[in-house]
Amino acid sequence: MADGGGTGRSGGTGRGGGTAPGDGTAPGDGTSPTGPAAPSGRTARDGEAPAGPRTPPPPGAPPGAPPADTPWLRLPRQVLALRRLLLSLCTVPLAVLVAGLVGWLAGAVWALFALLPLAVLACGWVLLARNWRSWGYRERADDLLLARGVLWRRETIVPYGRMQLVEVTSGPVERRFGLASVQLHTAAAASDARVPGLVPAEAERLRDRLTALGEARSAGL
């Protein structure tokens, strides 16, 4: 579900009246939402290395399945801008409040404590960039692979056949930056996953593609 004031769209898998299959514009199929042109007929994303020649899907894969060597896809740079803005909105007013209040009550020297929130802002500015670069997702032949984390690296595998619902959500702040998130619901609630901060076109493409693959895999069980 979207946060307050947000909007949500979803596509179910394995049910009648489910979302129709995507339009086939998967990463590596010739189009991509953002980024400079890259070899092999596709467009590279921010922080993504150009892809080489592609291999076809493995034998027995459902129609529309991505190639076996689909590269990692990264989050758009708007995600980093949004997170840095939220960090600044939390730390800068706090620094001003500390400088004014402590300086008035204890003297100008104690107002230097206002540098602490600014130090948090500086460290967070760098760490947010590293965390943004660590995020990625990869559409493989049988599952979706998600990876994130810098100090503690975490990878999540979501099999297409276990997907029950795929939602696209976008809160008011995300819409202001032209972003949306894809929420994946599986048969086991503990294995649910989320891909945050995608451009709306990519979020809808991923939703439709995952819905189509989930329906195809569920029908084959």
PDB file of C-alpha atoms in Angstrom:
ATOM      1  CA  MET A   1       0.000   0.000   0.000  1.00  0.00           C
ATOM      2  CA  ALA A   2       1.206   3.527  -0.661  1.00  0.00           C
ATOM      3  CA  ASP A   3       1.912   5.917   2.180  1.00  0.00           C
ATOM      4  CA  GLY A   4      -0.480   8.664   3.106  1.00  0.00           C
ATOM      5  CA  GLY A   5      -1.591  10.663   0.102  1.00  0.00           C
ATOM      6  CA  GLY A   6       0.139   8.265  -2.255  1.00  0.00           C
ATOM      7  CA  THR A   7      -1.202   6.355  -5.184  1.00  0.00           C
ATOM      8  CA  GLY A   8      -0.826   2.688  -5.873  1.00  0.00           C
ATOM      9  CA  ARG A   9      -1.234   0.391  -8.851  1.00  0.00           C
ATOM     10  CA  SER A  10      -0.836  -3.303  -8.797  1.00  0.00           C
ATOM     11  CA  GLY A  11      -0.809  -6.374 -10.979  1.00  0.00           C
ATOM     12  CA  GLY A  12      -1.701  -9.783  -9.614  1.00  0.00           C
ATOM     13  CA  THR A  13      -0.137 -13.000 -10.801  1.00  0.00           C
ATOM     14  CA  GLY A  14      -1.751 -16.377 -11.166  1.00  0.00           C
ATOM     15  CA  ARG A  15      -5.329 -15.011 -11.026  1.00  0.00           C
ATOM     16  CA  GLY A  16      -8.016 -14.395 -13.587  1.00  0.00           C
ATOM     17  CA  GLY A  17      -8.099 -10.860 -14.867  1.00  0.00           C
ATOM     18  CA  GLY A  18      -4.441 -10.321 -13.979  1.00  0.00           C
ATOM     19  CA  THR A  19      -2.377  -7.633 -15.491  1.00  0.00           C
ATOM     20  CA  ALA A  20      -1.547  -8.208 -19.137  1.00  0.00           C
ATOM     21  CA  PRO A  21       2.043  -9.055 -20.028  1.00  0.00           C
ATOM     22  CA  GLY A  22       4.444  -6.189 -20.433  1.00  0.00           C
ATOM     23  CA  ASP A  23       5.358  -4.590 -23.705  1.00  0.00           C
ATOM     24  CA  GLY A  24       8.661  -6.456 -23.869  1.00  0.00           C
ATOM     25  CA  THR A  25      10.928  -3.501 -23.207  1.00  0.00           C
ATOM     26  CA  ALA A  26      13.033  -5.326 -20.638  1.00  0.00           C
ATOM     27  CA  PRO A  27      16.577  -4.153 -19.898  1.00  0.00           C
ATOM     28  CA  GLY A  28      18.735  -5.304 -22.724  1.00  0.00           C
ATOM     29  CA  ASP A  29      15.795  -5.538 -25.191  1.00  0.00           C
ATOM     30  CA  GLY A  30      16.673  -2.244 -26.797  1.00  0.00           C
ATOM     31  CA  THR A  31      15.292   0.424 -24.479  1.00  0.00           C
ATOM     32  CA  SER A  32      15.882   1.765 -20.980  1.00  0.00           C
ATOM     33  CA  PRO A  33      14.393   4.753 -19.146  1.00  0.00           C
ATOM     34  CA  THR A  34      17.527   6.754 -18.517  1.00  0.00           C
ATOM     35  CA  GLY A  35      21.220   6.979 -19.147  1.00  0.00           C
ATOM     36  CA  PRO A  36      23.640   7.455 -22.027  1.00  0.00           C
ATOM     37  CA  ALA A  37      23.664   5.210 -25.022  1.00  0.00           C
ATOM     38  CA  ALA A  38      25.569   1.966 -24.615  1.00  0.00           C
ATOM     39  CA  PRO A  39      26.661  -0.794 -26.963  1.00  0.00           C
ATOM     40  CA  SER A  40      24.467  -3.744 -27.905  1.00  0.00           C
ATOM     41  CA  GLY A  41      21.453  -1.613 -28.806  1.00  0.00           C
ATOM     42  CA  ARG A  42      20.349  -0.631 -25.261  1.00  0.00           C
ATOM     43  CA  THR A  43      20.675   2.429 -23.046  1.00  0.00           C
ATOM     44  CA  ALA A  44      22.840   2.337 -19.921  1.00  0.00           C
ATOM     45  CA  ARG A  45      21.601   3.526 -16.526  1.00  0.00           C
ATOM     46  CA  ASP A  46      23.456   5.688 -14.024  1.00  0.00           C
ATOM     47  CA  GLY A  47      26.301   3.692 -12.542  1.00  0.00           C
ATOM     48  CA  GLU A  48      25.816   0.754 -14.911  1.00  0.00           C
ATOM     49  CA  ALA A  49      28.540  -0.600 -17.137  1.00  0.00           C
ATOM     50  CA  PRO A  50      27.694  -1.017 -20.834  1.00  0.00           C
ATOM     51  CA  ALA A  51      26.421  -4.467 -21.637  1.00  0.00           C
ATOM     52  CA  GLY A  52      28.031  -6.829 -24.090  1.00  0.00           C
ATOM     53  CA  PRO A  53      26.429  -9.269 -26.531  1.00  0.00           C
ATOM     54  CA  ARG A  54      23.357 -11.036 -25.174  1.00  0.00           C
ATOM     55  CA  THR A  55      22.528 -14.708 -25.075  1.00  0.00           C
ATOM     56  CA  PRO A  56      18.990 -15.962 -25.661  1.00  0.00           C
ATOM     57  CA  PRO A  57      16.797 -17.182 -22.773  1.00  0.00           C
ATOM     58  CA  PRO A  58      17.505 -20.756 -21.658  1.00  0.00           C
ATOM     59  CA  PRO A  59      15.514 -23.596 -23.263  1.00  0.00           C
ATOM     60  CA  GLY A  60      12.076 -24.034 -21.740  1.00  0.00           C
ATOM     61  CA  ALA A  61      11.840 -20.441 -20.458  1.00  0.00           C
ATOM     62  CA  PRO A  62       8.382 -18.799 -20.718  1.00  0.00           C
ATOM     63  CA  PRO A  63       7.698 -16.250 -23.480  1.00  0.00           C
ATOM     64  CA  GLY A  64       9.148 -12.859 -22.665  1.00  0.00           C
ATOM     65  CA  ALA A  65      11.739 -14.225 -20.225  1.00  0.00           C
ATOM     66  CA  PRO A  66      14.885 -12.051 -20.015  1.00  0.00           C
ATOM     67  CA  PRO A  67      18.216 -13.321 -21.393  1.00  0.00           C
ATOM     68  CA  ALA A  68      20.294 -15.455 -19.068  1.00  0.00           C
ATOM     69  CA  ASP A  69      23.032 -12.793 -18.851  1.00  0.00           C
ATOM     70  CA  THR A  70      20.811  -9.770 -18.131  1.00  0.00           C
ATOM     71  CA  PRO A  71      23.070  -7.161 -16.432  1.00  0.00           C
ATOM     72  CA  TRP A  72      22.531  -5.411 -13.127  1.00  0.00           C
ATOM     73  CA  LEU A  73      20.227  -2.391 -13.284  1.00  0.00           C
ATOM     74  CA  ARG A  74      20.756   0.539 -10.924  1.00  0.00           C
ATOM     75  CA  LEU A  75      18.431   3.040  -9.275  1.00  0.00           C
ATOM     76  CA  PRO A  76      18.095   6.455 -10.977  1.00  0.00           C
ATOM     77  CA  ARG A  77      20.021   9.393  -9.558  1.00  0.00           C
ATOM     78  CA  GLN A  78      16.794  11.084  -8.399  1.00  0.00           C
ATOM     79  CA  VAL A  79      16.764   8.589  -5.517  1.00  0.00           C
ATOM     80  CA  LEU A  80      20.062   9.962  -4.213  1.00  0.00           C
ATOM     81  CA  ALA A  81      18.822  13.549  -4.585  1.00  0.00           C
ATOM     82  CA  LEU A  82      15.646  12.736  -2.644  1.00  0.00           C
ATOM     83  CA  ARG A  83      17.497  11.059   0.224  1.00  0.00           C
ATOM     84  CA  ARG A  84      20.010  13.879   0.497  1.00  0.00           C
ATOM     85  CA  LEU A  85      17.201  16.418   0.576  1.00  0.00           C
ATOM     86  CA  LEU A  86      15.463  14.572   3.421  1.00  0.00           C
ATOM     87  CA  LEU A  87      18.761  14.399   5.327  1.00  0.00           C
ATOM     88  CA  SER A  88      19.305  18.130   4.871  1.00  0.00           C
ATOM     89  CA  LEU A  89      15.779  18.936   6.047  1.00  0.00           C
ATOM     90  CA  CYS A  90      16.491  17.036   9.263  1.00  0.00           C
ATOM     91  CA  THR A  91      20.004  18.255  10.094  1.00  0.00           C
ATOM     92  CA  VAL A  92      20.169  21.887   8.925  1.00  0.00           C
ATOM     93  CA  PRO A  93      17.168  23.141  10.955  1.00  0.00           C
ATOM     94  CA  LEU A  94      18.507  21.184  13.953  1.00  0.00           C
ATOM     95  CA  ALA A  95      21.899  22.881  13.613  1.00  0.00           C
ATOM     96  CA  VAL A  96      20.236  26.310  13.476  1.00  0.00           C
ATOM     97  CA  LEU A  97      18.088  25.498  16.511  1.00  0.00           C
ATOM     98  CA  VAL A  98      21.046  24.267  18.541  1.00  0.00           C
ATOM     99  CA  ALA A  99      23.172  27.286  17.630  1.00  0.00           C
ATOM    100  CA  GLY A 100      20.440  29.739  18.553  1.00  0.00           C
ATOM    101  CA  LEU A 101      19.144  28.077  21.711  1.00  0.00           C
ATOM    102  CA  VAL A 102      22.463  26.981  23.215  1.00  0.00           C
ATOM    103  CA  GLY A 103      24.154  30.230  22.241  1.00  0.00           C
ATOM    104  CA  TRP A 104      21.421  32.250  23.931  1.00  0.00           C
ATOM    105  CA  LEU A 105      21.370  30.138  27.115  1.00  0.00           C
ATOM    106  CA  ALA A 106      25.063  29.274  27.575  1.00  0.00           C
ATOM    107  CA  GLY A 107      27.050  31.679  25.430  1.00  0.00           C
ATOM    108  CA  ALA A 108      28.559  31.843  21.986  1.00  0.00           C
ATOM    109  CA  VAL A 109      31.231  29.215  22.683  1.00  0.00           C
ATOM    110  CA  TRP A 110      28.638  26.538  23.443  1.00  0.00           C
ATOM    111  CA  ALA A 111      26.914  27.344  20.181  1.00  0.00           C
ATOM    112  CA  LEU A 112      29.670  25.349  18.509  1.00  0.00           C
ATOM    113  CA  PHE A 113      27.625  22.261  19.382  1.00  0.00           C
ATOM    114  CA  ALA A 114      25.674  23.168  16.262  1.00  0.00           C
ATOM    115  CA  LEU A 115      28.584  21.697  14.319  1.00  0.00           C
ATOM    116  CA  LEU A 116      27.525  18.199  15.391  1.00  0.00           C
ATOM    117  CA  PRO A 117      24.393  18.104  13.194  1.00  0.00           C
ATOM    118  CA  LEU A 118      26.462  19.527  10.352  1.00  0.00           C
ATOM    119  CA  ALA A 119      29.025  16.744  10.817  1.00  0.00           C
ATOM    120  CA  VAL A 120      26.180  14.225  10.631  1.00  0.00           C
ATOM    121  CA  LEU A 121      25.065  15.903   7.410  1.00  0.00           C
ATOM    122  CA  ALA A 122      28.548  15.635   5.898  1.00  0.00           C
ATOM    123  CA  CYS A 123      28.953  11.959   6.806  1.00  0.00           C
ATOM    124  CA  GLY A 124      25.439  11.105   5.699  1.00  0.00           C
ATOM    125  CA  TRP A 125      25.973  12.884   2.389  1.00  0.00           C
ATOM    126  CA  VAL A 126      28.819  10.498   1.551  1.00  0.00           C
ATOM    127  CA  LEU A 127      27.210   7.349   2.986  1.00  0.00           C
ATOM    128  CA  LEU A 128      23.973   7.922   1.082  1.00  0.00           C
ATOM    129  CA  ALA A 129      25.927   7.990  -2.172  1.00  0.00           C
ATOM    130  CA  ARG A 130      27.631   4.697  -1.335  1.00  0.00           C
ATOM    131  CA  ASN A 131      24.325   3.100  -0.378  1.00  0.00           C
ATOM    132  CA  TRP A 132      22.703   4.339  -3.603  1.00  0.00           C
ATOM    133  CA  ARG A 133      25.493   2.795  -5.670  1.00  0.00           C
ATOM    134  CA  SER A 134      25.109  -0.521  -3.832  1.00  0.00           C
ATOM    135  CA  TRP A 135      21.461  -0.975  -4.884  1.00  0.00           C
ATOM    136  CA  GLY A 136      20.714  -3.048  -7.961  1.00  0.00           C
ATOM    137  CA  TYR A 137      18.313  -5.576  -9.396  1.00  0.00           C
ATOM    138  CA  ARG A 138      18.700  -8.211 -12.074  1.00  0.00           C
ATOM    139  CA  GLU A 139      15.990 -10.026 -14.040  1.00  0.00           C
ATOM    140  CA  ARG A 140      17.277 -13.560 -14.462  1.00  0.00           C
ATOM    141  CA  ALA A 141      15.677 -16.467 -16.308  1.00  0.00           C
ATOM    142  CA  ASP A 142      13.936 -17.943 -13.233  1.00  0.00           C
ATOM    143  CA  ASP A 143      13.928 -15.203 -10.603  1.00  0.00           C
ATOM    144  CA  LEU A 144      14.510 -11.573  -9.716  1.00  0.00           C
ATOM    145  CA  LEU A 145      17.730 -10.840  -7.818  1.00  0.00           C
ATOM    146  CA  LEU A 146      17.930  -7.784  -5.541  1.00  0.00           C
ATOM    147  CA  ALA A 147      21.156  -6.568  -3.917  1.00  0.00           C
ATOM    148  CA  ARG A 148      21.910  -3.706  -1.556  1.00  0.00           C
ATOM    149  CA  GLY A 149      24.103  -2.717   1.351  1.00  0.00           C
ATOM    150  CA  VAL A 150      27.663  -1.489   1.817  1.00  0.00           C
ATOM    151  CA  LEU A 151      28.959  -2.844   5.125  1.00  0.00           C
ATOM    152  CA  TRP A 152      26.344  -5.585   5.339  1.00  0.00           C
ATOM    153  CA  ARG A 153      25.692  -6.828   1.828  1.00  0.00           C
ATOM    154  CA  ARG A 154      22.279  -8.404   1.311  1.00  0.00           C
ATOM    155  CA  GLU A 155      20.969 -10.258  -1.726  1.00  0.00           C
ATOM    156  CA  THR A 156      17.355 -11.399  -2.123  1.00  0.00           C
ATOM    157  CA  ILE A 157      16.100 -13.883  -4.708  1.00  0.00           C
ATOM    158  CA  VAL A 158      12.404 -13.780  -5.591  1.00  0.00           C
ATOM    159  CA  PRO A 159      11.317 -16.692  -7.850  1.00  0.00           C
ATOM    160  CA  TYR A 160       8.815 -15.652 -10.510  1.00  0.00           C
ATOM    161  CA  GLY A 161       6.579 -18.622  -9.746  1.00  0.00           C
ATOM    162  CA  ARG A 162       6.088 -17.495  -6.117  1.00  0.00           C
ATOM    163  CA  MET A 163       4.923 -13.973  -6.918  1.00  0.00           C
ATOM    164  CA  GLN A 164       1.284 -13.357  -6.040  1.00  0.00           C
ATOM    165  CA  LEU A 165       0.997  -9.588  -6.307  1.00  0.00           C
ATOM    166  CA  VAL A 166       3.146  -6.826  -7.776  1.00  0.00           C
ATOM    167  CA  GLU A 167       2.306  -3.244  -6.779  1.00  0.00           C
ATOM    168  CA  VAL A 168       3.531   0.121  -7.999  1.00  0.00           C
ATOM    169  CA  THR A 169       3.300   2.785  -5.290  1.00  0.00           C
ATOM    170  CA  SER A 170       4.235   6.461  -5.278  1.00  0.00           C
ATOM    171  CA  GLY A 171       3.887   8.775  -2.285  1.00  0.00           C
ATOM    172  CA  PRO A 172       3.688  12.577  -2.480  1.00  0.00           C
ATOM    173  CA  VAL A 173       7.428  13.084  -1.982  1.00  0.00           C
ATOM    174  CA  GLU A 174       8.290  10.392  -4.540  1.00  0.00           C
ATOM    175  CA  ARG A 175       5.906  11.930  -7.084  1.00  0.00           C
ATOM    176  CA  ARG A 176       7.572  15.309  -6.594  1.00  0.00           C
ATOM    177  CA  PHE A 177      10.847  13.715  -7.761  1.00  0.00           C
ATOM    178  CA  GLY A 178       9.197  11.615 -10.488  1.00  0.00           C
ATOM    179  CA  LEU A 179       9.767   8.283  -8.715  1.00  0.00           C
ATOM    180  CA  ALA A 180       7.763   5.164  -7.867  1.00  0.00           C
ATOM    181  CA  SER A 181       8.449   1.909  -6.023  1.00  0.00           C
ATOM    182  CA  VAL A 182       7.676  -1.699  -6.934  1.00  0.00           C
ATOM    183  CA  GLN A 183       6.477  -3.913  -4.069  1.00  0.00           C
ATOM    184  CA  LEU A 184       6.622  -7.681  -4.576  1.00  0.00           C
ATOM    185  CA  HIS A 185       4.312  -9.951  -2.557  1.00  0.00           C
ATOM    186  CA  THR A 186       5.029 -13.678  -2.540  1.00  0.00           C
ATOM    187  CA  ALA A 187       3.463 -16.794  -1.043  1.00  0.00           C
ATOM    188  CA  ALA A 188       5.660 -16.319   2.049  1.00  0.00           C
ATOM    189  CA  ALA A 189       5.361 -12.870   3.623  1.00  0.00           C
ATOM    190  CA  ALA A 190       8.958 -13.075   4.874  1.00  0.00           C
ATOM    191  CA  SER A 191      10.222 -13.195   1.272  1.00  0.00           C
ATOM    192  CA  ASP A 192       8.432 -10.047   0.114  1.00  0.00           C
ATOM    193  CA  ALA A 193      10.765  -7.543  -1.540  1.00  0.00           C
ATOM    194  CA  ARG A 194      10.720  -3.935  -2.693  1.00  0.00           C
ATOM    195  CA  VAL A 195      12.530  -2.041  -5.436  1.00  0.00           C
ATOM    196  CA  PRO A 196      12.475   1.662  -4.419  1.00  0.00           C
ATOM    197  CA  GLY A 197      12.906   4.808  -6.445  1.00  0.00           C
ATOM    198  CA  LEU A 198      12.293   3.818 -10.057  1.00  0.00           C
ATOM    199  CA  VAL A 199      11.068   6.188 -12.730  1.00  0.00           C
ATOM    200  CA  PRO A 200       7.330   5.512 -13.334  1.00  0.00           C
ATOM    201  CA  ALA A 201       7.864   4.053 -16.811  1.00  0.00           C
ATOM    202  CA  GLU A 202      10.431   1.551 -15.527  1.00  0.00           C
ATOM    203  CA  ALA A 203       8.274   0.703 -12.493  1.00  0.00           C
ATOM    204  CA  GLU A 204       5.286  -0.075 -14.704  1.00  0.00           C
ATOM    205  CA  ARG A 205       7.427  -2.061 -17.120  1.00  0.00           C
ATOM    206  CA  LEU A 206       8.886  -4.111 -14.274  1.00  0.00           C
ATOM    207  CA  ARG A 207       5.422  -4.674 -12.795  1.00  0.00           C
ATOM    208  CA  ASP A 208       3.996  -5.891 -16.104  1.00  0.00           C
ATOM    209  CA  ARG A 209       7.015  -8.085 -16.839  1.00  0.00           C
ATOM    210  CA  LEU A 210       7.031  -9.707 -13.396  1.00  0.00           C
ATOM    211  CA  THR A 211       3.269 -10.218 -13.523  1.00  0.00           C
ATOM    212  CA  ALA A 212       3.508 -11.930 -16.913  1.00  0.00           C
ATOM    213  CA  LEU A 213       6.393 -14.158 -15.828  1.00  0.00           C
ATOM    214  CA  GLY A 214       4.624 -15.009 -12.581  1.00  0.00           C
ATOM    215  CA  GLU A 215       1.467 -16.041 -14.425  1.00  0.00           C
ATOM    216  CA  ALA A 216       3.453 -18.129 -16.905  1.00  0.00           C
ATOM    217  CA  ARG A 217       5.372 -19.902 -14.159  1.00  0.00           C
ATOM    218  CA  SER A 218       2.242 -20.464 -12.026  1.00  0.00           C
ATOM    219  CA  ALA A 219       0.421 -21.968 -15.002  1.00  0.00           C
ATOM    220  CA  GLY A 220       3.302 -24.403 -15.554  1.00  0.00           C
ATOM    221  CA  LEU A 221       3.266 -25.735 -11.985  1.00  0.00           C
TER     222      LEU A 221
END
